[in-house]
Short mmCIF file of C-alpha atoms in Angstrom, two decimals:
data_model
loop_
_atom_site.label_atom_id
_atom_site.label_comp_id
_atom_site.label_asym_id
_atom_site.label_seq_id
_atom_site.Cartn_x
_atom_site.Cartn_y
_atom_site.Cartn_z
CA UNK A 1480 0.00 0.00 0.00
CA UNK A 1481 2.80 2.53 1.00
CA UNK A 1482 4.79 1.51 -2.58
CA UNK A 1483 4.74 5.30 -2.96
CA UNK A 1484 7.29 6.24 -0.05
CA UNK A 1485 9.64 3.74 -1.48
CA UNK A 1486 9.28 5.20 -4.94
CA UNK A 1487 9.60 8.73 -3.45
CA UNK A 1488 12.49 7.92 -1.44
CA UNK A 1489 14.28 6.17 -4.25
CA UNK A 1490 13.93 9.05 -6.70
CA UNK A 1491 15.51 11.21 -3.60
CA UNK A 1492 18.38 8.85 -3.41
CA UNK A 1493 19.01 8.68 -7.57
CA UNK A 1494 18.76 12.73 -7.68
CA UNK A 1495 21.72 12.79 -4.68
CA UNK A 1496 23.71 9.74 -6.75
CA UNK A 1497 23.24 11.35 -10.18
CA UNK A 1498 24.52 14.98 -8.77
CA UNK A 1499 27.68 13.44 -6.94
CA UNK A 1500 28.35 11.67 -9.81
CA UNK A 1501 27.76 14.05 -13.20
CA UNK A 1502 29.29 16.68 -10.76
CA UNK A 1503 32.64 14.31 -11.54
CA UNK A 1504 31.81 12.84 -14.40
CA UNK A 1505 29.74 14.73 -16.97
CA UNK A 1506 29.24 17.99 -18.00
CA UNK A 1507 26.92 20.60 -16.54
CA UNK A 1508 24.52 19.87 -19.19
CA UNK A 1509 24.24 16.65 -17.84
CA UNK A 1510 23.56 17.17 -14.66
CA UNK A 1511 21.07 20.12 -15.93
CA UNK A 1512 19.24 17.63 -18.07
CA UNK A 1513 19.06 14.45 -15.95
CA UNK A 1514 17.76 16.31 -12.60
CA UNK A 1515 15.05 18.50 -14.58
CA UNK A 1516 13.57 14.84 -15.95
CA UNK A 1517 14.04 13.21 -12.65
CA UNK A 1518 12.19 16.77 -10.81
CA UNK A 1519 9.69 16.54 -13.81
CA UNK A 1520 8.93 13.09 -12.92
CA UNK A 1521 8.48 13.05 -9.19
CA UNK A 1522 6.73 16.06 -9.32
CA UNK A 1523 4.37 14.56 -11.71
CA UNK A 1524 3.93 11.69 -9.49
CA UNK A 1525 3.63 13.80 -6.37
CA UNK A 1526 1.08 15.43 -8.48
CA UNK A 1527 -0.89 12.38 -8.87
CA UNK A 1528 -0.32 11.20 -5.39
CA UNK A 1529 -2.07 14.28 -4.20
CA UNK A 1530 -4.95 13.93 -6.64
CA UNK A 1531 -4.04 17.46 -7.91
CA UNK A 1532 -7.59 18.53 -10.33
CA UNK A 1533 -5.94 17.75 -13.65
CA UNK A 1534 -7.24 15.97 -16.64
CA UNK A 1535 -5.55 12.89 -17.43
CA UNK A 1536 -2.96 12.66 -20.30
CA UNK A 1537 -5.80 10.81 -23.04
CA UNK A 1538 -8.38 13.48 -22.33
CA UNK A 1539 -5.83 16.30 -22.76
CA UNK A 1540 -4.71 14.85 -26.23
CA UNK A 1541 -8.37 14.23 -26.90
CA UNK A 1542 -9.30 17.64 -26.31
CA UNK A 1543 -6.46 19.10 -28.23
CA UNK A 1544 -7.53 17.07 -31.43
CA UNK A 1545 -10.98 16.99 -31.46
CA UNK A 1546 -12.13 18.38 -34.11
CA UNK A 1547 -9.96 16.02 -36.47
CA UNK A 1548 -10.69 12.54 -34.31
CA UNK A 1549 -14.35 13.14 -33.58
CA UNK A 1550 -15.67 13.22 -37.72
CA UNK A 1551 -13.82 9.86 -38.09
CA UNK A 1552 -15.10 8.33 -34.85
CA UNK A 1553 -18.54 9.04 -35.61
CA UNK A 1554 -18.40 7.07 -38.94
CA UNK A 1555 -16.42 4.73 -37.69
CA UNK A 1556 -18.93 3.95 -34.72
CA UNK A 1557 -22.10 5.25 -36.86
CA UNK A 1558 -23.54 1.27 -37.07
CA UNK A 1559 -22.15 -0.22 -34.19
CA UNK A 1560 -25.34 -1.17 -31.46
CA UNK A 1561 -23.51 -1.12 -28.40
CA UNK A 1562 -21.17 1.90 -29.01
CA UNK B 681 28.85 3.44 -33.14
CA UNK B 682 30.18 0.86 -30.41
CA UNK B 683 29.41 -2.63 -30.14
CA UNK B 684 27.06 -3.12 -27.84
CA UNK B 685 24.42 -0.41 -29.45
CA UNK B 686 24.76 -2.34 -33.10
CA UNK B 687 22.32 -5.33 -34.11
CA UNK B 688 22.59 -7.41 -37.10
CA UNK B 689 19.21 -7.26 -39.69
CA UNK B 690 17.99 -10.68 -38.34
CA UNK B 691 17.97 -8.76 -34.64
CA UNK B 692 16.47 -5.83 -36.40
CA UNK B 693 13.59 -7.81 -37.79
CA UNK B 694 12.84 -9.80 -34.77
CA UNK B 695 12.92 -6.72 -32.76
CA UNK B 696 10.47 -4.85 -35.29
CA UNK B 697 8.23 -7.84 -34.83
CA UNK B 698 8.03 -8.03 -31.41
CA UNK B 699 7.88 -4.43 -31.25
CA UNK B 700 4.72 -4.58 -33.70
CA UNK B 701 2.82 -7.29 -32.05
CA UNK B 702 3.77 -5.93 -28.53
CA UNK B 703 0.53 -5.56 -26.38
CA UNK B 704 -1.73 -5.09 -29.72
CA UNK B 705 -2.30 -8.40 -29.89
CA UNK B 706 -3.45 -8.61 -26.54
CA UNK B 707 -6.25 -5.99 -27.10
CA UNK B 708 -6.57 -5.48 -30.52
CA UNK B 709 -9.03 -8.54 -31.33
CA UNK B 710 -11.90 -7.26 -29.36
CA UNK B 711 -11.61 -3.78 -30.78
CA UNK B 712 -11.35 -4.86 -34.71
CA UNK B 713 -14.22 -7.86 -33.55
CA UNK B 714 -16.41 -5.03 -32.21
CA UNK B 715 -16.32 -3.08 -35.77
CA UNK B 716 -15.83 -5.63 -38.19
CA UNK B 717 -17.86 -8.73 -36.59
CA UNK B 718 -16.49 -11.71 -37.80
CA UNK B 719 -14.84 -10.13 -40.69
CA UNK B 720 -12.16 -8.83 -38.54
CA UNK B 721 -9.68 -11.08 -40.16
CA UNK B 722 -10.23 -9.12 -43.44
CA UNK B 723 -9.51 -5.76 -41.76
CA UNK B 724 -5.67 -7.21 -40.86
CA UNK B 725 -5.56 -8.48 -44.63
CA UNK B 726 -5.77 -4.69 -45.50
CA UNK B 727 -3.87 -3.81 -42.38
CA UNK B 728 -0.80 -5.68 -43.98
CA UNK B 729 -0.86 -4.44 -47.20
CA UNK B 730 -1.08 -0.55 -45.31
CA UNK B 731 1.77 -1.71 -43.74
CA UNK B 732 3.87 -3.11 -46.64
CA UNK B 733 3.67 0.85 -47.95
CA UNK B 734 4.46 2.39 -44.89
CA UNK B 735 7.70 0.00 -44.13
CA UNK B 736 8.43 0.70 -47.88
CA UNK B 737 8.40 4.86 -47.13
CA UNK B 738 10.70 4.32 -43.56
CA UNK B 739 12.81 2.16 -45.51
CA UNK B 740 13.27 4.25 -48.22
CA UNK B 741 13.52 7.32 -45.72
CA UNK B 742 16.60 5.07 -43.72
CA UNK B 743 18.42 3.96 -46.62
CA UNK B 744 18.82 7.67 -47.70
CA UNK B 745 19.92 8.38 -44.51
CA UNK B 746 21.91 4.98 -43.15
CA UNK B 747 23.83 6.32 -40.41
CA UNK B 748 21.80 9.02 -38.96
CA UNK B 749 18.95 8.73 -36.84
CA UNK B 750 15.42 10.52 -37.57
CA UNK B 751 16.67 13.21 -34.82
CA UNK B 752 20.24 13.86 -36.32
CA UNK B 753 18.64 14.00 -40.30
CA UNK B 754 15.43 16.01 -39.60
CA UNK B 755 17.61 18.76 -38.49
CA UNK B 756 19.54 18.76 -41.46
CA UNK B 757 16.38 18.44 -43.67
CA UNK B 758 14.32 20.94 -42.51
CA UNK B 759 17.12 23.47 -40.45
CA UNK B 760 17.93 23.28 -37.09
CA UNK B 761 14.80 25.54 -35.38
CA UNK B 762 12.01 23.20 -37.27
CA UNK B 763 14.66 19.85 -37.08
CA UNK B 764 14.23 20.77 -33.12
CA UNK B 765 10.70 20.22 -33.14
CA UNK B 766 10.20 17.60 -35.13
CA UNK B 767 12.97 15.58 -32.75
CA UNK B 768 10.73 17.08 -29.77
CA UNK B 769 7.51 15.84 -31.89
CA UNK B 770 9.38 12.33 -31.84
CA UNK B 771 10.25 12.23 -28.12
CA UNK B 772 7.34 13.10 -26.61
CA UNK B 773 5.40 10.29 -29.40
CA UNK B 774 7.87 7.49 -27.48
CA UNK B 775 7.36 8.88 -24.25
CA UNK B 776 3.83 8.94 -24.16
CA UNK B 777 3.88 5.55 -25.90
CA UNK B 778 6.50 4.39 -23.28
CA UNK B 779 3.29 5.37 -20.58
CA UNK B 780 0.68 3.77 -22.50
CA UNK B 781 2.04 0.62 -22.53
CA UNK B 782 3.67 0.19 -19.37
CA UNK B 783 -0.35 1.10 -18.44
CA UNK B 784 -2.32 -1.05 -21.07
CA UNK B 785 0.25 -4.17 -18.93
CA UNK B 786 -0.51 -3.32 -15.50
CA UNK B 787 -3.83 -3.15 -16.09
CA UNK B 788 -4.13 -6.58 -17.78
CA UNK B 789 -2.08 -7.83 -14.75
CA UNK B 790 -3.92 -5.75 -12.10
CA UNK B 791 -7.37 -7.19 -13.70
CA UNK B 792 -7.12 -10.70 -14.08
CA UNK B 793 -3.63 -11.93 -12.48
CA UNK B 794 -2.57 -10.13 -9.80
CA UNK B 795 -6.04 -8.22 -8.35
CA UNK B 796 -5.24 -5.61 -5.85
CA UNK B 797 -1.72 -4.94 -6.55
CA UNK B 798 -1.02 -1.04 -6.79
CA UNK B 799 -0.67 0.14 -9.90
CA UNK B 800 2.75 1.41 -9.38
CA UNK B 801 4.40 -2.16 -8.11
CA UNK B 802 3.45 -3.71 -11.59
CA UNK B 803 4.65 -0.95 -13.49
CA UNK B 804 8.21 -0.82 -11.73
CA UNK B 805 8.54 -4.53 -11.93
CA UNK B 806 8.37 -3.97 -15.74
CA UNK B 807 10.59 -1.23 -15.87
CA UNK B 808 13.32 -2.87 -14.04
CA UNK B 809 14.51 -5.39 -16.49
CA UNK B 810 13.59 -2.74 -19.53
CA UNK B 811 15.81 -0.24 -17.91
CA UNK B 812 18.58 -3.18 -17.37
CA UNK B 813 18.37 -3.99 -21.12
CA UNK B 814 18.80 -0.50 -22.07
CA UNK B 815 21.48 -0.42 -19.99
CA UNK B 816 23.14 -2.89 -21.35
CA UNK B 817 22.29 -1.39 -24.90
CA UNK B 818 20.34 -2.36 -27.86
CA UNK B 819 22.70 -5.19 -29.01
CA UNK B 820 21.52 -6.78 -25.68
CA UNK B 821 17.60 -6.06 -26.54
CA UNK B 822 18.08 -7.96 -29.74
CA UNK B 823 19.38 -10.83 -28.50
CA UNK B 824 17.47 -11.15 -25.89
CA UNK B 825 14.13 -10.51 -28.37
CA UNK B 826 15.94 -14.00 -30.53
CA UNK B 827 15.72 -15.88 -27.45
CA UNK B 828 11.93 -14.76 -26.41
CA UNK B 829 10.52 -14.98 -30.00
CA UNK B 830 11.15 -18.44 -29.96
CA UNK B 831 9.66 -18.86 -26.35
CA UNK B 832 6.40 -16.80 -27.66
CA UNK B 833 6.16 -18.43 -30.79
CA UNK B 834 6.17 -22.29 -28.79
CA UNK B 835 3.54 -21.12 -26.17
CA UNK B 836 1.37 -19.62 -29.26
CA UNK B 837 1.64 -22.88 -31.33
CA UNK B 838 0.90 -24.82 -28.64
CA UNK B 839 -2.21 -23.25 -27.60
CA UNK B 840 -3.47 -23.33 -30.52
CA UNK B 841 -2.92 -26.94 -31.46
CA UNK B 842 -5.00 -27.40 -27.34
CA UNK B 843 -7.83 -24.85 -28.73
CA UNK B 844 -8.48 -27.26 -32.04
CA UNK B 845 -11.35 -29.15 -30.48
CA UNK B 846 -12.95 -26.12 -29.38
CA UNK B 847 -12.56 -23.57 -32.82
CA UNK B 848 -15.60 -23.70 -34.88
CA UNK B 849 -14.93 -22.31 -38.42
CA UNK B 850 -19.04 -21.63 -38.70
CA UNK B 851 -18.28 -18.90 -36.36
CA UNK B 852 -16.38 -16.41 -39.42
CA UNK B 853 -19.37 -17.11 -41.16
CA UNK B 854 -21.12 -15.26 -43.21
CA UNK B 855 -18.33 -13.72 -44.71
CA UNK B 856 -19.31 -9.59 -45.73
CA UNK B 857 -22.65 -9.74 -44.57
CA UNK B 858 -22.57 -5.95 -44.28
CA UNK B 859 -20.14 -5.85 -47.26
CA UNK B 860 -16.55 -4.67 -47.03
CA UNK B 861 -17.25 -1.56 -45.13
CA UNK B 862 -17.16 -2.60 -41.43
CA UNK B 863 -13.92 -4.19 -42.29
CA UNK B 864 -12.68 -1.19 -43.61
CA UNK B 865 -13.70 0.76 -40.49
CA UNK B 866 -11.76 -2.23 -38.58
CA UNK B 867 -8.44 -0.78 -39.59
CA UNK B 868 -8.55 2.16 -38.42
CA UNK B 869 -8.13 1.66 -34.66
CA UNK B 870 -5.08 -0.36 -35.84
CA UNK B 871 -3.32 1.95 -38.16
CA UNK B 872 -1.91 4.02 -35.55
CA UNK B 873 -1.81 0.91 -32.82
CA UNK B 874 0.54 -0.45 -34.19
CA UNK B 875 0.89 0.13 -37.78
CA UNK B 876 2.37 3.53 -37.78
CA UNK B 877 4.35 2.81 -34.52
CA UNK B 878 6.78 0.92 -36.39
CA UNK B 879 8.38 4.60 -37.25
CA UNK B 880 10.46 3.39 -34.30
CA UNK B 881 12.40 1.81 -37.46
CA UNK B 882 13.65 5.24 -38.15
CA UNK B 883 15.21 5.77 -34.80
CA UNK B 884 17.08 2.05 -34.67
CA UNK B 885 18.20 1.41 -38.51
CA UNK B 886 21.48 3.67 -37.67
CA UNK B 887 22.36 0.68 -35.19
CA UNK B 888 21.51 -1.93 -37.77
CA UNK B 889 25.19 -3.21 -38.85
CA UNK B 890 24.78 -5.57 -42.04
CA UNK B 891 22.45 -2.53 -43.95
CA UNK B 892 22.66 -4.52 -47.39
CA UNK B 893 20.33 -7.72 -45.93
CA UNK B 894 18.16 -5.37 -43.35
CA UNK B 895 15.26 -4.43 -45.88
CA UNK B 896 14.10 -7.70 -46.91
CA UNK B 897 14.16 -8.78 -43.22
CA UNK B 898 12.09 -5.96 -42.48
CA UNK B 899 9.31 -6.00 -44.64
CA UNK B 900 9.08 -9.57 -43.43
CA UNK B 901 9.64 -8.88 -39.70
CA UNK B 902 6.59 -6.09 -40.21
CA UNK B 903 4.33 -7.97 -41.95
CA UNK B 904 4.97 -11.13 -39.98
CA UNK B 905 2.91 -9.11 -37.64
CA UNK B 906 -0.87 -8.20 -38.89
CA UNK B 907 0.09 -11.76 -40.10
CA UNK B 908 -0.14 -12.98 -36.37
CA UNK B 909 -2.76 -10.53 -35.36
CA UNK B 910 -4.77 -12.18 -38.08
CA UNK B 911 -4.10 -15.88 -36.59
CA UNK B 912 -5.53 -14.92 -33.46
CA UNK B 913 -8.26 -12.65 -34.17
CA UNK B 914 -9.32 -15.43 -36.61
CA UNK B 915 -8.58 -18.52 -33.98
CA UNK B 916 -10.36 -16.23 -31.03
CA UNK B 917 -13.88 -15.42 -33.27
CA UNK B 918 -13.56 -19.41 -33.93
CA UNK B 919 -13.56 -20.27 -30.29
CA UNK B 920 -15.46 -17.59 -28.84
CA UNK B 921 -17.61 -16.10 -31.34
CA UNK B 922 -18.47 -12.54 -32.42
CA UNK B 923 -20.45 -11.63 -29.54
CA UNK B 924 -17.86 -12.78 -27.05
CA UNK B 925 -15.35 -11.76 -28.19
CA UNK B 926 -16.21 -8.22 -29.04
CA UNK B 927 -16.95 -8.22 -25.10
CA UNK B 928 -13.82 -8.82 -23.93
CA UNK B 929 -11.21 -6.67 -22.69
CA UNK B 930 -8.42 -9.38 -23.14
CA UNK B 931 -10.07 -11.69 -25.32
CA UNK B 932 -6.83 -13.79 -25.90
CA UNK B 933 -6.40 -14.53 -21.74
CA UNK B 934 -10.02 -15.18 -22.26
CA UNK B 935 -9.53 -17.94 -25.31
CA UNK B 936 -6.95 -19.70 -22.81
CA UNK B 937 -9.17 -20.34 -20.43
CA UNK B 938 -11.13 -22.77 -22.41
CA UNK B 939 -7.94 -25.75 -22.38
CA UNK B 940 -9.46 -28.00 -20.92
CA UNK B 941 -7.40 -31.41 -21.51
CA UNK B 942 -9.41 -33.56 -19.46
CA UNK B 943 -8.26 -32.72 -15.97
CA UNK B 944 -4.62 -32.72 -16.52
CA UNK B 945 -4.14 -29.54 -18.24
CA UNK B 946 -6.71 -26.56 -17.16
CA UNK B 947 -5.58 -23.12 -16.01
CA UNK B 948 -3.49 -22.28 -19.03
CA UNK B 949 -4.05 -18.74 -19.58
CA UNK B 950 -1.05 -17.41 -17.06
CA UNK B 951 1.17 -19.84 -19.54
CA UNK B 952 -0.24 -17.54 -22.68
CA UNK B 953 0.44 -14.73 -20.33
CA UNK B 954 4.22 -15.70 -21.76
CA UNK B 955 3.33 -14.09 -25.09
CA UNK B 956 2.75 -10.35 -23.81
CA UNK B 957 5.49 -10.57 -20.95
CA UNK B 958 7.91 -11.09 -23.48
CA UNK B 959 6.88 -9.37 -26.08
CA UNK B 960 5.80 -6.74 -23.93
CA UNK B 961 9.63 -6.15 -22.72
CA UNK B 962 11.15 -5.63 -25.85
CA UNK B 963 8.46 -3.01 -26.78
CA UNK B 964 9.13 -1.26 -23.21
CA UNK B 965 12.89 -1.88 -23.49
CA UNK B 966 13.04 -0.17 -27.21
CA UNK B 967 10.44 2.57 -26.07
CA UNK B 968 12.91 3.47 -23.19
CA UNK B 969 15.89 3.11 -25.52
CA UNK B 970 14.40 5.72 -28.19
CA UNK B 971 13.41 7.93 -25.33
CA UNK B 972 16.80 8.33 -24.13
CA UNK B 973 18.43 8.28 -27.11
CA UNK B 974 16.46 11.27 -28.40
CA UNK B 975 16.75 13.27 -25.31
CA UNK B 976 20.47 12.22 -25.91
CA UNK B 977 20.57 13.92 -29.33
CA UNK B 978 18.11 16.72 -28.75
CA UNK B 979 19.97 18.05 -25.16
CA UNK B 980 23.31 17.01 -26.93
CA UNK B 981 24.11 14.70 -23.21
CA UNK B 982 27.06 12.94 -23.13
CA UNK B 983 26.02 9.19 -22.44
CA UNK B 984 22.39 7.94 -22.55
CA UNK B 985 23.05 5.92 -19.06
CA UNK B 986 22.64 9.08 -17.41
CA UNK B 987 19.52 9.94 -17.94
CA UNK B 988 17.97 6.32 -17.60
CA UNK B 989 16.64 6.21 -14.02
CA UNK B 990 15.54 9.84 -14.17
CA UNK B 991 13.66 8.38 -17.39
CA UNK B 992 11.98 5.60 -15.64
CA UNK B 993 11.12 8.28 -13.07
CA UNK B 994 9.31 10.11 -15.25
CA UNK B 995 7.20 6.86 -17.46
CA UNK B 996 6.57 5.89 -13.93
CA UNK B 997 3.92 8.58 -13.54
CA UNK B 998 3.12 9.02 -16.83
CA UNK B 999 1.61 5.52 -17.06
CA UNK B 1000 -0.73 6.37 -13.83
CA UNK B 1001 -1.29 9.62 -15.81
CA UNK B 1002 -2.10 8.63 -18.73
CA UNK B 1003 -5.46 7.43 -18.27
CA UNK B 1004 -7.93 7.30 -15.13
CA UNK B 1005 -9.18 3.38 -16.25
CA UNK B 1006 -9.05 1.02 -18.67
CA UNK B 1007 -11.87 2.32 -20.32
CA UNK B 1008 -10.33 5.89 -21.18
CA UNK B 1009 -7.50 3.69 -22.57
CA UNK B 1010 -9.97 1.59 -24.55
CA UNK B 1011 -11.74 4.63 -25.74
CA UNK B 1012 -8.16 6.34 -26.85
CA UNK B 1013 -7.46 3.67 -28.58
CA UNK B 1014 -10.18 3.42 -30.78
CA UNK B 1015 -11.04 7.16 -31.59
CA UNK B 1016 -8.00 9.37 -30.89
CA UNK B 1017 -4.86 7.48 -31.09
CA UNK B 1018 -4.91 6.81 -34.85
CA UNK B 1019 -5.17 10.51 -35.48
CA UNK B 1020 -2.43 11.25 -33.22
CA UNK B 1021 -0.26 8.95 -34.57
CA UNK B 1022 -0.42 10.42 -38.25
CA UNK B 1023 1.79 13.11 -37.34
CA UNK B 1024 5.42 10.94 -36.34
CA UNK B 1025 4.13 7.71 -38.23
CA UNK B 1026 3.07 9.53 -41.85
CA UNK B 1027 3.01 12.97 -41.87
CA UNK B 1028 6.78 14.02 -40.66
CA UNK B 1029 8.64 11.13 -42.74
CA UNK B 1030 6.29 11.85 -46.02
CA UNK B 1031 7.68 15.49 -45.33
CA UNK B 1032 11.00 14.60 -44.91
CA UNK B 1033 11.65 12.08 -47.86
CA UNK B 1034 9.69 14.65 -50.09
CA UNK B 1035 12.04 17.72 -49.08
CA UNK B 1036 15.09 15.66 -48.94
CA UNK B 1037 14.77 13.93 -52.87
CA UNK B 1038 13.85 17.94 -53.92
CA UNK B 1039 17.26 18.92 -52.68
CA UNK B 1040 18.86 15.91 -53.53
CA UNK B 1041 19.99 15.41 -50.13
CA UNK B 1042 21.91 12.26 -48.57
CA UNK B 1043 22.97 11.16 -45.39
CA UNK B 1044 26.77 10.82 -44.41
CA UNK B 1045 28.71 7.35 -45.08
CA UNK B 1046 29.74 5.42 -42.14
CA UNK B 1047 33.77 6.00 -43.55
CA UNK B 1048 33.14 9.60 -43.22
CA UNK B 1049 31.91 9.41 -39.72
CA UNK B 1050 34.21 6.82 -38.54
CA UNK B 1051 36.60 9.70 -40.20
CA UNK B 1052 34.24 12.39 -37.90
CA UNK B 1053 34.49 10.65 -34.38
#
């Protein structure tokens, strides 16, 4: 049930390992790009977590293109009973 | 290139295939079954032939191109501002991908195998061994996708040689009784999922080592895969029949459930369940892989390994986000996805091999690189 600490917790620990290590390693860009995905990524998750209001990915893309999809769905659905 | 990133044509095509097939086969039955009927079969008949042109344009878009991925040649196609966004187009197509099917899994899992498990456990315990395949690098994917083909293909076989007494060919009968229409409408759901998904092609033919064999392979590893669809669309309408089937979330976990072999063999369907793990991993694993690799090439980053975990990190809530329940997914599927897809699957590479045979323009040869790096 409490998978979500671990997950948090881990992404804590990979963001401390990846900054010791591209601090060494690799470049600033690097480091730049790896700990905005990682941030991106928890936050998203923390996001979810919280049950933050916000439509889900599918009815996002959905809105965005439909006035294209929605013609072609109609048709395609037009003779189906159960639809 | 280094050795553990290159794959020889016979990886290529096995990885294409698996790719393909991935978790459509899984769902794909009782979508094309609920707008074709029992002519479903005939909608993967056209599916292949829709296929057979679009592997012909990303082949003839690669081959111009050898050694360069989509990323690196769109740039020099189109400039570097527009290149940009098409590359961006491209990631965020394999990311979002990357979610849905991570999803589309745990939900199969969650439903019928392992009720009650959070969401988030089954996911990880995907990602785990996709991210430790990507770490090892695509020559590791492929030959781990020539050992589970044949693992997929045996467990397939062999429940379909158990289903015989149970398929009834009277059940694809009629055939057309609403004419070719419905069929038609049948492909539609399955032109973007997965038909046009096999753009991947243009991200992993760079890696490809033999080029001169690779097309042939190709076409066959792509069209091996409606090919299957077909077989099991066909074999579940035979055992199940039209209303059934077109019912059914996961009709093919469904069809298992009827082996019955006396009393010796029953319960088969977590054995079927085979067929999507592995298939299933190499489509994860190569989503991952094209996901790094572009951020790679668009951000310029040094070594892909870097940014895997914070990758995983971030399909990890995108496959909770993606969708609130498996009915949003279903309905995606069917309406929106294919119209979605037209943009990295059609659009862009038409585009591309269009502006590039205008100004004449060819990719680098690998001497030249080699001479480069």
């Amino acid at each position: 049930m409490y998978i979500w600490i671990g997950i948090i917790i881990a992404a804590v620990i990979t963001g401390i390992l990846e900054w010791k290590s591209l601090l060494q390693q690799g470049k600033t860009k690097d480091l730049v790009v790896a700990l905005s995905i990682l941030t991106l990524g928890t936050t998203l998750y923390l996001f979810l977590l919280f049950e933050v209001p916000m439509p889900t990915l599918s009815q996002l893309l959905s809105k965005g293109i439909e006035p294209l999809y929605k013609p072609v769905a109609r048709w395609i659905m037009e003779d189906i009973d159960n639809g | 290139m280094d050795k553990e990133s290159s794959i020889s044509s016979v990886q290529f095509a096995v990885l294409m295939y698996m790719f393909s097939v991935g978790t459509a086969a899984l769902i794909q039955p009782h979508l094309m079954v609920l707008l074709a009927g029992q002519d479903a079969w005939f909608t993967l008949v056209i599916a292949m032939i829709i296929q057979l042109a679009l592997a012909s344009l990303y082949m003839s878009l690669a081959y111009r191109f050898p050694n360069e991925t989509i990323i690196e040649y769109s740039r020099k196609i189109v400039g570097p501002y527009l290149g940009t966004i098409v590359s961006c187009i491209y990631l965020l197509y394999y990311l979002m991908l990357g979610g849905y099917i991570i999803r589309v899994v745990s939900d199969f899992i969650g439903s019928v195998i392992l009720i009650q498990t959070p969401l988030d456990a089954l996911s990880l315990t995907f990602l785990i061994p996709a991210l430790y395949g990507v770490f090892l690098g695509l020559g590791v994917i492929g030959k781990a996708a020539q050992i589970l083909l044949p693992v997929a293909l045996g467990v397939f076989i062999l429940t379909a040689l158990l289903l015989i007494p149970k398929a009834q060919f009277s059940n694809l009968l009629p055939v057309f009784p609403n004419g070719i229409m419905p069929s038609i409408k049948g492909t539609y759901p399955v032109l973007g999922f997965p038909l046009m998904e096999s753009a991947i092609a243009l991200m992993l033919f760079k890696f490809v080592k033999d080029k001169k064999k690779t097309k042939k392979l190709f076409y066959i590893g792509i069209v091996a895969s409606p090919l299957t669809s077909l077989l099991i669309t066909a074999y579940t309408i035979m055992v199940l029949g039209v209303d059934m089937t077109a019912r059914a979330p996961y009709v093919v976990y469904d069809m298992a459930k009827e082996i019955h072999v006396e009393r010796i063999l029953e319960r088969m369907e977590a054995i079927v369940g085979i067929i999507w793990m592995s298939t299933t991993f190499v489509k994860m694993s190569l989503c991952l892989y094209v996901c790094t690799l572009a951020t790679v090439q668009i951000f310029k980053v040094t070594s892909y390994r870097y940014l895997l975990i914070p990758l995983v990190f971030l399909l990890l809530p995108l496959s909770l986000w993606v969708a609130n329940n498996t009915t949003e997914v279903e309905e995606f599927n069917r309406d929106v996805y294919t119209i979605y897809t037209l943009l990295p699957g059609l659009f862009i590479p038409v585009l591309l091999l269009v502006i590039a045979r205008i100004r004449g323009m060819r990719g680098i040869s690998e001497q030249k690189q080699n001479q480069n790096e």
